[in-house]
C-alpha atoms as a PDB file:
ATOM      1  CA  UNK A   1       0.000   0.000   0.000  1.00  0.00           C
ATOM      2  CA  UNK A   2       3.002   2.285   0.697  1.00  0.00           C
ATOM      3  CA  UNK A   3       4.208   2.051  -2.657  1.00  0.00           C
ATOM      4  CA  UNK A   4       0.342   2.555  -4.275  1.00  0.00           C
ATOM      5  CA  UNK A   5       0.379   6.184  -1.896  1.00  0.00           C
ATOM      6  CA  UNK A   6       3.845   7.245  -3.232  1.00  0.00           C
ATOM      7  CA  UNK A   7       2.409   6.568  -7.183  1.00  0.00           C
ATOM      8  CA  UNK A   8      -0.860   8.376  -6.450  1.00  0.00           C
ATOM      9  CA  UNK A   9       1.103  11.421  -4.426  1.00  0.00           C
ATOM     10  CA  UNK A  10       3.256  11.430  -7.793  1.00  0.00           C
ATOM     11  CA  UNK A  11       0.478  11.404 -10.287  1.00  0.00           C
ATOM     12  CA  UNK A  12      -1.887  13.671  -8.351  1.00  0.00           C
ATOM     13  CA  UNK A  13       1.233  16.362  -8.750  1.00  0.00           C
ATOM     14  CA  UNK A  14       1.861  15.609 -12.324  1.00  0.00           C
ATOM     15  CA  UNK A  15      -2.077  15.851 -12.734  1.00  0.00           C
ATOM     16  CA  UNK A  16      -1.943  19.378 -10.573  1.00  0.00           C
ATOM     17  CA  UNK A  17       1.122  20.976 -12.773  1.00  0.00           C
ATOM     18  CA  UNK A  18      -0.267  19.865 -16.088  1.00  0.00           C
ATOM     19  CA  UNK A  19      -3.768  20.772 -15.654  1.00  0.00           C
ATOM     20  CA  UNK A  20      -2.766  23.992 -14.198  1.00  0.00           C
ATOM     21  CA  UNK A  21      -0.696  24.597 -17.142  1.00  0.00           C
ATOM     22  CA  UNK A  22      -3.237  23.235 -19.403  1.00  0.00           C
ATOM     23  CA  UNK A  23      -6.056  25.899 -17.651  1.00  0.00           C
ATOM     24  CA  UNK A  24      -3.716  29.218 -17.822  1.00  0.00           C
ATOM     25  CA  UNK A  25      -3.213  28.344 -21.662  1.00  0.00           C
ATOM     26  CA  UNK A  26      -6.541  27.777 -22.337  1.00  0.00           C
ATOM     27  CA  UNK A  27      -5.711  24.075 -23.824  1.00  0.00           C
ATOM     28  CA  UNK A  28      -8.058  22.583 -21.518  1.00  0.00           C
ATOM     29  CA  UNK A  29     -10.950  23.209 -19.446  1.00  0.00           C
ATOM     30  CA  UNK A  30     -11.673  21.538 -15.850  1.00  0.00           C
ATOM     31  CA  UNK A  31     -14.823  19.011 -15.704  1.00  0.00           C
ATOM     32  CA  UNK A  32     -14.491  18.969 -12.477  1.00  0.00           C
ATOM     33  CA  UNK A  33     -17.383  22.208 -11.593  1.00  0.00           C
ATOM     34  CA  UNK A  34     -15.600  22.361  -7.886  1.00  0.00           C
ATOM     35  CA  UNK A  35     -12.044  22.635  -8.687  1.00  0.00           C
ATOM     36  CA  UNK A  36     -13.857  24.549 -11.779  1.00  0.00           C
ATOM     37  CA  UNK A  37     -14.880  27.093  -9.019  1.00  0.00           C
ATOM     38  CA  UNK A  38     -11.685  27.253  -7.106  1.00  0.00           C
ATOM     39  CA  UNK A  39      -9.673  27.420 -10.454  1.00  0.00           C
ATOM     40  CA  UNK A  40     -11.870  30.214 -11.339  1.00  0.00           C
ATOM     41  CA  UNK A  41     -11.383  32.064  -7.733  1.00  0.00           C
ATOM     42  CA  UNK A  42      -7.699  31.773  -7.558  1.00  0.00           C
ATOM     43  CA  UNK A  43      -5.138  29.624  -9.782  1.00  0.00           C
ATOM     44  CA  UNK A  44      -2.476  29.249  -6.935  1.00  0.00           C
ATOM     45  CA  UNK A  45      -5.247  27.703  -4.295  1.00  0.00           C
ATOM     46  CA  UNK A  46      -6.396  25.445  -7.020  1.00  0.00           C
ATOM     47  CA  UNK A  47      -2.532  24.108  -7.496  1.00  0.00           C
ATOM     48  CA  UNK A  48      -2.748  24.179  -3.206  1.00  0.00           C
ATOM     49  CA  UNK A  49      -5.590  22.385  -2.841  1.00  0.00           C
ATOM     50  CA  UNK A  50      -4.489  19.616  -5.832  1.00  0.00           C
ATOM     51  CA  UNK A  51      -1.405  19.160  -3.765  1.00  0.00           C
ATOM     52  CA  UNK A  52      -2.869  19.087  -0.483  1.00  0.00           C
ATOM     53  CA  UNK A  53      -4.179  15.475  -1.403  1.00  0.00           C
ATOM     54  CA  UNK A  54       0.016  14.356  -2.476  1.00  0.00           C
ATOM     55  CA  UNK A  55       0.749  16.003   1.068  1.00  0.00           C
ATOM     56  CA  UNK A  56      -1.762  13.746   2.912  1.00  0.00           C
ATOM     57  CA  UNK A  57      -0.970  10.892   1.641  1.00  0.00           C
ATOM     58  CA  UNK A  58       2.860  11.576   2.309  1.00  0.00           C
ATOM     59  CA  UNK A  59       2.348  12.210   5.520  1.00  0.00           C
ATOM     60  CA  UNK A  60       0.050   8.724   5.908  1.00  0.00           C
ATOM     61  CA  UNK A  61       3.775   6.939   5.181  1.00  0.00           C
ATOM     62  CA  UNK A  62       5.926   9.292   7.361  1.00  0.00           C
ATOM     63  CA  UNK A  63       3.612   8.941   9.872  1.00  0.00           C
ATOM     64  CA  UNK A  64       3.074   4.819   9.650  1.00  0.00           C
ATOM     65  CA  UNK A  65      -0.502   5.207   9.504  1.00  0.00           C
ATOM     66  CA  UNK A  66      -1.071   3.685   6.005  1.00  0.00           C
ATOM     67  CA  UNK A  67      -4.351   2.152   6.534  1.00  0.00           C
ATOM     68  CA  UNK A  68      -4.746  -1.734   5.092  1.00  0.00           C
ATOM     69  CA  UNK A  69      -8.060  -2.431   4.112  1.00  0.00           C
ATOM     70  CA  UNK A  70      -9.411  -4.093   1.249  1.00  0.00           C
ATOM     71  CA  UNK A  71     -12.080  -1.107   1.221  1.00  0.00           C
ATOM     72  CA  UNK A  72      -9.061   1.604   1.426  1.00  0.00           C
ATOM     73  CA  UNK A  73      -6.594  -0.784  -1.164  1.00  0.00           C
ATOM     74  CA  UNK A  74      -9.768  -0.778  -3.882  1.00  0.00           C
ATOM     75  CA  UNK A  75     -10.023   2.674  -3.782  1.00  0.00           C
ATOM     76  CA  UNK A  76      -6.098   3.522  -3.908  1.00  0.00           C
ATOM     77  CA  UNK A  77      -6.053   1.420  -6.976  1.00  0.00           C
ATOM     78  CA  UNK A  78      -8.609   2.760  -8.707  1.00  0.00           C
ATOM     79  CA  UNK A  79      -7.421   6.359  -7.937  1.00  0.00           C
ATOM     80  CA  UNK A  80      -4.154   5.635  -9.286  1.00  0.00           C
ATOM     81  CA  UNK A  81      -5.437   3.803 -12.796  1.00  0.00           C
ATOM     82  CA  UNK A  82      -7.824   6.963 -13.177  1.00  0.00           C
ATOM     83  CA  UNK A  83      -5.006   9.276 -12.580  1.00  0.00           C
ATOM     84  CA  UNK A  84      -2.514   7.315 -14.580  1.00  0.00           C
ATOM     85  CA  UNK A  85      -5.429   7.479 -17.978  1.00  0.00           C
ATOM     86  CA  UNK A  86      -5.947  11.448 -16.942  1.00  0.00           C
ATOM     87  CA  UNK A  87      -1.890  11.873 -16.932  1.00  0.00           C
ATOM     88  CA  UNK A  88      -1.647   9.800 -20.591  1.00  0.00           C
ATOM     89  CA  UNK A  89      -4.623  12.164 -21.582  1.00  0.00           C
ATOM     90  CA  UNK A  90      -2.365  15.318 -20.262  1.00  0.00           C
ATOM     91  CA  UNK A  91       0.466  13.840 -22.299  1.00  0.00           C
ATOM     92  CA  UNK A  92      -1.708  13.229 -25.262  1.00  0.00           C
ATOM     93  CA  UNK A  93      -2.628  16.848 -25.989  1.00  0.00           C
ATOM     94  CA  UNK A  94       0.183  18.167 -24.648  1.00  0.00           C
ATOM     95  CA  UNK A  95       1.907  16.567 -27.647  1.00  0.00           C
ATOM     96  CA  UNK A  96      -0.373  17.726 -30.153  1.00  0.00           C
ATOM     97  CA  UNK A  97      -0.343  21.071 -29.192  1.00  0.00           C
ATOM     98  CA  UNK A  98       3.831  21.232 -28.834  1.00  0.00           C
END
């Protein structure tokens, strides 16, 4: 589980930094309508607020707290193969546009 909270702390940054970038451009537009709103309020607390989740889960390992349920496993997992399609997406029009 240790090593599924590092990959999703990763991703969730790469996801944050590329979907920031892809916002200020104007390449891309957020479907999510909360971080829609806090995009729209102010760019830097929607890059905080992404980050807070990579943070979090950090500070589950440092702190030996990693829970180890099947519940909490399922959801890690399917966390990190949405971010991992969302990151290939990033990468996918960030090619086309470059």
């Amino acid at each position: 589980m240790t090593r599924l909270f590092v990959y999703l702390a990763i991703l969730n940054l790469f996801d944050a930094a590329l979907t920031w970038f892809g916002l200020k451009h104007a390449f891309i537009s957020e479907l999510n309508p909360l971080m829609h709103a806090v995009y729209e309020a102010d760019p830097f607390l929607f890059v905080l607020a992404k980050s807070a989740l990579s943070v979090f889960l950090l500070l589950f390992i440092v702190l030996n707290k990693v829970p180890r349920s099947s519940l909490i496993k399922g959801v890690t997992l399917f966390a990190s193969f949405s971010y991992t399609v969302i990151v290939f997406m990033h990468g996918f029009w960030l090619v086309h546009i470059f």
